[in-house]
Amino acid sequence: MASFSKGLRVQLKVVKALMIRELVTRFGRDNIGFLWIMAEPLLFAGLVGVVWSYVRGPEYHGISMIAFVATGYIPLTFMRSSFGRSAKIFQTNSALLYHRQVKILDFIFVRVSIEAVGAMMAYIFAGIVLIFLGHFPFPNDVGALVAGWAIYVFFVFAVASMLAPLSEMSETVEKLVPISVYLAIPFSGVFNMASWLPAPMRDALMWSPLVSGMELMRYGLFGDLVTPYYDLTRAVGVTLAFLFFGLILCRRVRRTLTIA
């Protein structure tokens, strides 16, 4: 037990060091630094929300259009950035593997964690501003909101653990990684609540952990204004399956990875 605790402390220090290195490398020490990571999802969700409000009106199915767009597009930008930054992640960080405490899975964990923290900061900041402007409700169930985010982040990490080694094994996969985000959009729950869809389509979408996560997030925010549909058993099962294959691929790539 003592050796496990010691190993865990060492690994936490490794993750902390990798996070600091990643933040300094990407954002430097000038201007607002790390806060830039929440600027992209804020701008993206804000612009799309304004356009949707103009096209579809201020409300959609009794929900504020701006709030609906913000709750969908901010997690979507997190997914896009995480998938995009998982490509060739081992190759670009291979020099750090000289340190035996550093594992290749640490690189994926650090990047997904940074993107998740940035997206959550953007979510909270946008919510606070929009609450004061009267376009965002106060969260109805914080527990459901947090659970939805946890499912979403866990699944994105599992997929990134597959995309990262696959991009090292094939240049074609590397080029297709950005496209994977757009392929995932219909299964992300961004554009619709499951209750607005026909029953057969709704049941099929329950195989997507992204939909379950998004449904929980929106229920946690809007409460009885929406009827959430989610399947935690399928969400966790599919996520664990992706993670299992991702770990196998990571192990295979580590054996052939040349430390530069």
Short mmCIF file of C-alpha atoms in Angstrom, two decimals:
data_model
loop_
_atom_site.label_atom_id
_atom_site.label_comp_id
_atom_site.label_asym_id
_atom_site.label_seq_id
_atom_site.Cartn_x
_atom_site.Cartn_y
_atom_site.Cartn_z
CA MET A 1 0.00 0.00 0.00
CA ALA A 2 2.86 2.35 0.82
CA SER A 3 4.52 1.68 -2.54
CA PHE A 4 1.23 2.35 -4.32
CA SER A 5 0.82 5.69 -2.52
CA LYS A 6 4.39 6.64 -3.36
CA GLY A 7 3.91 5.71 -7.02
CA LEU A 8 0.66 7.70 -7.15
CA ARG A 9 2.39 10.79 -5.73
CA VAL A 10 5.16 10.47 -8.30
CA GLN A 11 2.64 10.11 -11.13
CA LEU A 12 0.71 13.17 -9.95
CA LYS A 13 3.94 15.17 -9.98
CA VAL A 14 4.64 13.95 -13.52
CA VAL A 15 1.18 14.98 -14.70
CA LYS A 16 1.55 18.39 -13.02
CA ALA A 17 4.93 18.96 -14.67
CA LEU A 18 3.61 17.92 -18.08
CA MET A 19 0.63 20.27 -17.69
CA ILE A 20 2.87 23.22 -16.85
CA ARG A 21 5.12 22.40 -19.80
CA GLU A 22 2.15 22.11 -22.16
CA LEU A 23 0.62 25.40 -21.00
CA VAL A 24 3.88 27.34 -21.28
CA THR A 25 4.61 25.83 -24.70
CA ARG A 26 1.16 26.63 -26.09
CA PHE A 27 0.34 29.93 -24.43
CA GLY A 28 3.60 31.35 -23.14
CA ARG A 29 3.73 33.74 -20.20
CA ASP A 30 2.51 36.92 -21.89
CA ASN A 31 -0.94 38.54 -21.95
CA ILE A 32 -3.65 36.32 -20.42
CA GLY A 33 -1.79 33.04 -20.99
CA PHE A 34 -3.86 29.96 -20.19
CA LEU A 35 -7.11 31.95 -20.30
CA TRP A 36 -6.83 31.89 -24.10
CA ILE A 37 -7.95 28.26 -23.93
CA MET A 38 -11.47 29.32 -23.04
CA ALA A 39 -11.59 32.14 -25.61
CA GLU A 40 -12.16 29.81 -28.60
CA PRO A 41 -15.23 27.96 -27.24
CA LEU A 42 -16.67 31.26 -25.97
CA LEU A 43 -16.31 33.01 -29.33
CA PHE A 44 -17.48 29.97 -31.28
CA ALA A 45 -20.56 29.36 -29.13
CA GLY A 46 -21.33 33.08 -28.96
CA LEU A 47 -21.28 33.63 -32.71
CA VAL A 48 -23.27 30.48 -33.46
CA GLY A 49 -25.77 31.39 -30.73
CA VAL A 50 -26.36 34.84 -32.24
CA VAL A 51 -26.85 33.35 -35.72
CA TRP A 52 -29.24 30.64 -34.47
CA SER A 53 -31.22 33.21 -32.46
CA TYR A 54 -31.62 35.34 -35.57
CA VAL A 55 -32.62 32.39 -37.77
CA ARG A 56 -34.81 30.39 -35.35
CA GLY A 57 -35.89 33.04 -32.88
CA PRO A 58 -34.98 33.65 -29.22
CA GLU A 59 -36.54 30.38 -28.03
CA TYR A 60 -36.61 26.81 -29.34
CA HIS A 61 -38.98 24.23 -27.82
CA GLY A 62 -39.45 26.63 -24.91
CA ILE A 63 -35.70 26.91 -24.27
CA SER A 64 -33.50 29.97 -24.71
CA MET A 65 -31.75 29.51 -28.06
CA ILE A 66 -28.53 31.12 -26.84
CA ALA A 67 -28.45 28.85 -23.77
CA PHE A 68 -29.20 25.78 -25.90
CA VAL A 69 -26.36 26.59 -28.32
CA ALA A 70 -23.88 27.39 -25.55
CA THR A 71 -24.56 24.11 -23.74
CA GLY A 72 -23.94 22.18 -26.96
CA TYR A 73 -21.16 23.99 -28.75
CA ILE A 74 -18.79 24.49 -25.83
CA PRO A 75 -18.53 20.71 -25.21
CA LEU A 76 -18.27 20.26 -28.99
CA THR A 77 -15.23 22.54 -29.21
CA PHE A 78 -13.68 20.58 -26.34
CA MET A 79 -14.17 17.35 -28.28
CA ARG A 80 -12.78 18.88 -31.49
CA SER A 81 -9.66 20.25 -29.79
CA SER A 82 -9.02 17.01 -27.88
CA PHE A 83 -9.29 14.85 -31.00
CA GLY A 84 -7.20 17.24 -33.07
CA ARG A 85 -4.41 17.48 -30.52
CA SER A 86 -4.24 13.72 -30.06
CA ALA A 87 -2.71 13.23 -33.53
CA LYS A 88 1.03 12.50 -33.46
CA ILE A 89 1.12 13.31 -29.75
CA PHE A 90 3.61 10.52 -28.98
CA GLN A 91 6.04 11.53 -31.70
CA THR A 92 6.13 15.19 -30.68
CA ASN A 93 6.75 14.28 -27.02
CA SER A 94 8.99 11.25 -27.52
CA ALA A 95 12.05 12.96 -25.99
CA LEU A 96 10.31 13.00 -22.61
CA LEU A 97 10.13 9.21 -22.62
CA TYR A 98 13.77 9.14 -21.53
CA HIS A 99 12.30 9.64 -18.06
CA ARG A 100 10.97 6.28 -16.99
CA GLN A 101 8.26 7.88 -14.85
CA VAL A 102 6.67 9.40 -17.96
CA LYS A 103 4.17 7.14 -19.72
CA ILE A 104 2.68 7.73 -23.16
CA LEU A 105 -0.82 7.71 -21.67
CA ASP A 106 0.21 10.74 -19.59
CA PHE A 107 0.45 12.83 -22.78
CA ILE A 108 -3.16 12.06 -23.73
CA PHE A 109 -4.43 12.58 -20.20
CA VAL A 110 -2.70 15.95 -19.89
CA ARG A 111 -3.98 17.33 -23.19
CA VAL A 112 -7.54 16.15 -22.69
CA SER A 113 -7.51 17.49 -19.12
CA ILE A 114 -6.29 20.92 -20.25
CA GLU A 115 -8.95 21.10 -22.95
CA ALA A 116 -11.61 19.95 -20.47
CA VAL A 117 -10.65 22.56 -17.87
CA GLY A 118 -10.66 25.29 -20.53
CA ALA A 119 -14.08 24.22 -21.81
CA MET A 120 -15.52 24.06 -18.30
CA MET A 121 -14.17 27.52 -17.53
CA ALA A 122 -15.79 28.80 -20.73
CA TYR A 123 -19.06 27.05 -19.78
CA ILE A 124 -19.12 28.62 -16.31
CA PHE A 125 -18.07 32.06 -17.54
CA ALA A 126 -20.67 32.06 -20.34
CA GLY A 127 -23.33 30.86 -17.90
CA ILE A 128 -22.60 33.62 -15.37
CA VAL A 129 -22.65 36.35 -18.02
CA LEU A 130 -25.80 35.02 -19.70
CA ILE A 131 -27.60 34.62 -16.35
CA PHE A 132 -27.12 38.33 -15.71
CA LEU A 133 -28.37 39.06 -19.24
CA GLY A 134 -31.43 36.88 -18.71
CA HIS A 135 -30.55 34.31 -21.41
CA PHE A 136 -29.41 31.46 -19.16
CA PRO A 137 -31.22 29.66 -16.32
CA PHE A 138 -29.65 28.97 -12.96
CA PRO A 139 -28.69 25.24 -12.89
CA ASN A 140 -31.58 23.06 -11.76
CA ASP A 141 -29.48 20.03 -10.77
CA VAL A 142 -25.74 20.58 -10.38
CA GLY A 143 -25.16 16.87 -9.79
CA ALA A 144 -26.66 15.92 -13.16
CA LEU A 145 -24.69 18.71 -14.85
CA VAL A 146 -21.41 17.47 -13.39
CA ALA A 147 -22.25 13.83 -14.17
CA GLY A 148 -22.99 14.74 -17.78
CA TRP A 149 -19.67 16.53 -18.10
CA ALA A 150 -17.86 13.55 -16.53
CA ILE A 151 -19.39 11.12 -19.06
CA TYR A 152 -18.55 13.46 -21.93
CA VAL A 153 -14.92 13.96 -20.84
CA PHE A 154 -14.38 10.27 -20.07
CA PHE A 155 -15.59 9.23 -23.53
CA VAL A 156 -13.52 11.89 -25.31
CA PHE A 157 -10.45 10.65 -23.41
CA ALA A 158 -11.23 7.05 -24.41
CA VAL A 159 -11.55 7.98 -28.10
CA ALA A 160 -8.38 10.10 -27.94
CA SER A 161 -6.53 7.08 -26.50
CA MET A 162 -7.41 5.26 -29.75
CA LEU A 163 -6.81 8.12 -32.18
CA ALA A 164 -3.37 8.93 -30.75
CA PRO A 165 -1.74 5.53 -31.43
CA LEU A 166 -3.64 5.07 -34.70
CA SER A 167 -2.25 8.39 -35.98
CA GLU A 168 1.26 7.09 -35.23
CA MET A 169 0.58 3.87 -37.11
CA SER A 170 -0.96 5.45 -40.21
CA GLU A 171 -0.57 8.84 -41.87
CA THR A 172 -4.04 8.39 -43.34
CA VAL A 173 -5.54 8.24 -39.86
CA GLU A 174 -3.61 11.39 -38.94
CA LYS A 175 -5.25 13.25 -41.83
CA LEU A 176 -8.68 11.86 -40.94
CA VAL A 177 -8.56 12.88 -37.26
CA PRO A 178 -10.04 16.38 -37.87
CA ILE A 179 -12.79 14.80 -39.96
CA SER A 180 -13.66 12.45 -37.09
CA VAL A 181 -15.10 15.42 -35.19
CA TYR A 182 -17.58 16.21 -37.94
CA LEU A 183 -18.50 12.54 -38.22
CA ALA A 184 -19.22 12.54 -34.48
CA ILE A 185 -21.50 15.60 -34.54
CA PRO A 186 -24.71 13.67 -35.44
CA PHE A 187 -24.01 11.40 -32.47
CA SER A 188 -23.09 14.18 -30.03
CA GLY A 189 -26.53 15.49 -29.07
CA VAL A 190 -25.51 19.06 -29.94
CA PHE A 191 -28.36 19.99 -32.28
CA ASN A 192 -31.32 18.22 -30.67
CA MET A 193 -32.65 16.81 -27.45
CA ALA A 194 -33.35 13.09 -27.70
CA SER A 195 -37.00 13.69 -26.79
CA TRP A 196 -37.45 15.67 -30.00
CA LEU A 197 -36.50 12.69 -32.16
CA PRO A 198 -38.48 9.62 -33.29
CA ALA A 199 -38.29 6.70 -30.88
CA PRO A 200 -36.19 4.38 -33.15
CA MET A 201 -33.60 7.11 -33.75
CA ARG A 202 -33.57 8.02 -30.06
CA ASP A 203 -32.92 4.42 -29.03
CA ALA A 204 -30.06 4.11 -31.52
CA LEU A 205 -28.45 7.31 -30.21
CA MET A 206 -28.42 5.88 -26.70
CA TRP A 207 -25.37 3.89 -27.81
CA SER A 208 -23.48 7.18 -27.98
CA PRO A 209 -22.05 8.22 -24.59
CA LEU A 210 -21.88 11.78 -25.94
CA VAL A 211 -25.67 11.88 -26.20
CA SER A 212 -26.16 10.57 -22.65
CA GLY A 213 -23.64 13.10 -21.35
CA MET A 214 -25.27 15.98 -23.24
CA GLU A 215 -28.76 14.98 -22.11
CA LEU A 216 -27.65 14.93 -18.47
CA MET A 217 -25.92 18.29 -18.81
CA ARG A 218 -28.99 19.92 -20.32
CA TYR A 219 -31.31 18.36 -17.76
CA GLY A 220 -29.01 19.59 -15.00
CA LEU A 221 -29.34 23.07 -16.46
CA PHE A 222 -32.92 23.31 -17.75
CA GLY A 223 -34.65 20.90 -15.37
CA ASP A 224 -38.29 20.13 -16.18
CA LEU A 225 -38.17 22.26 -19.33
CA VAL A 226 -36.64 19.23 -21.04
CA THR A 227 -37.24 15.47 -20.95
CA PRO A 228 -33.83 13.78 -20.78
CA TYR A 229 -33.07 10.39 -22.24
CA TYR A 230 -29.84 8.68 -21.26
CA ASP A 231 -28.48 5.22 -20.67
CA LEU A 232 -25.62 5.19 -18.19
CA THR A 233 -25.01 1.45 -18.56
CA ARG A 234 -24.47 1.70 -22.30
CA ALA A 235 -22.51 4.94 -21.95
CA VAL A 236 -20.04 3.46 -19.47
CA GLY A 237 -19.84 0.15 -21.34
CA VAL A 238 -19.09 1.73 -24.72
CA THR A 239 -16.56 4.10 -23.14
CA LEU A 240 -14.73 1.26 -21.39
CA ALA A 241 -14.66 -0.71 -24.66
CA PHE A 242 -13.05 2.23 -26.49
CA LEU A 243 -10.59 2.73 -23.63
CA PHE A 244 -9.67 -0.96 -23.58
CA PHE A 245 -8.78 -0.98 -27.28
CA GLY A 246 -7.04 2.36 -26.87
CA LEU A 247 -4.79 0.96 -24.14
CA ILE A 248 -3.95 -2.05 -26.32
CA LEU A 249 -3.01 0.25 -29.21
CA CYS A 250 -0.96 2.51 -26.93
CA ARG A 251 0.96 -0.48 -25.62
CA ARG A 252 1.64 -1.68 -29.16
CA VAL A 253 2.86 1.74 -30.32
CA ARG A 254 5.08 2.16 -27.24
CA ARG A 255 7.00 -0.97 -28.19
CA THR A 256 7.84 0.43 -31.63
CA LEU A 257 8.21 4.11 -30.72
CA THR A 258 11.69 5.52 -31.32
CA ILE A 259 12.81 7.93 -28.62
CA ALA A 260 14.27 11.01 -30.30
#
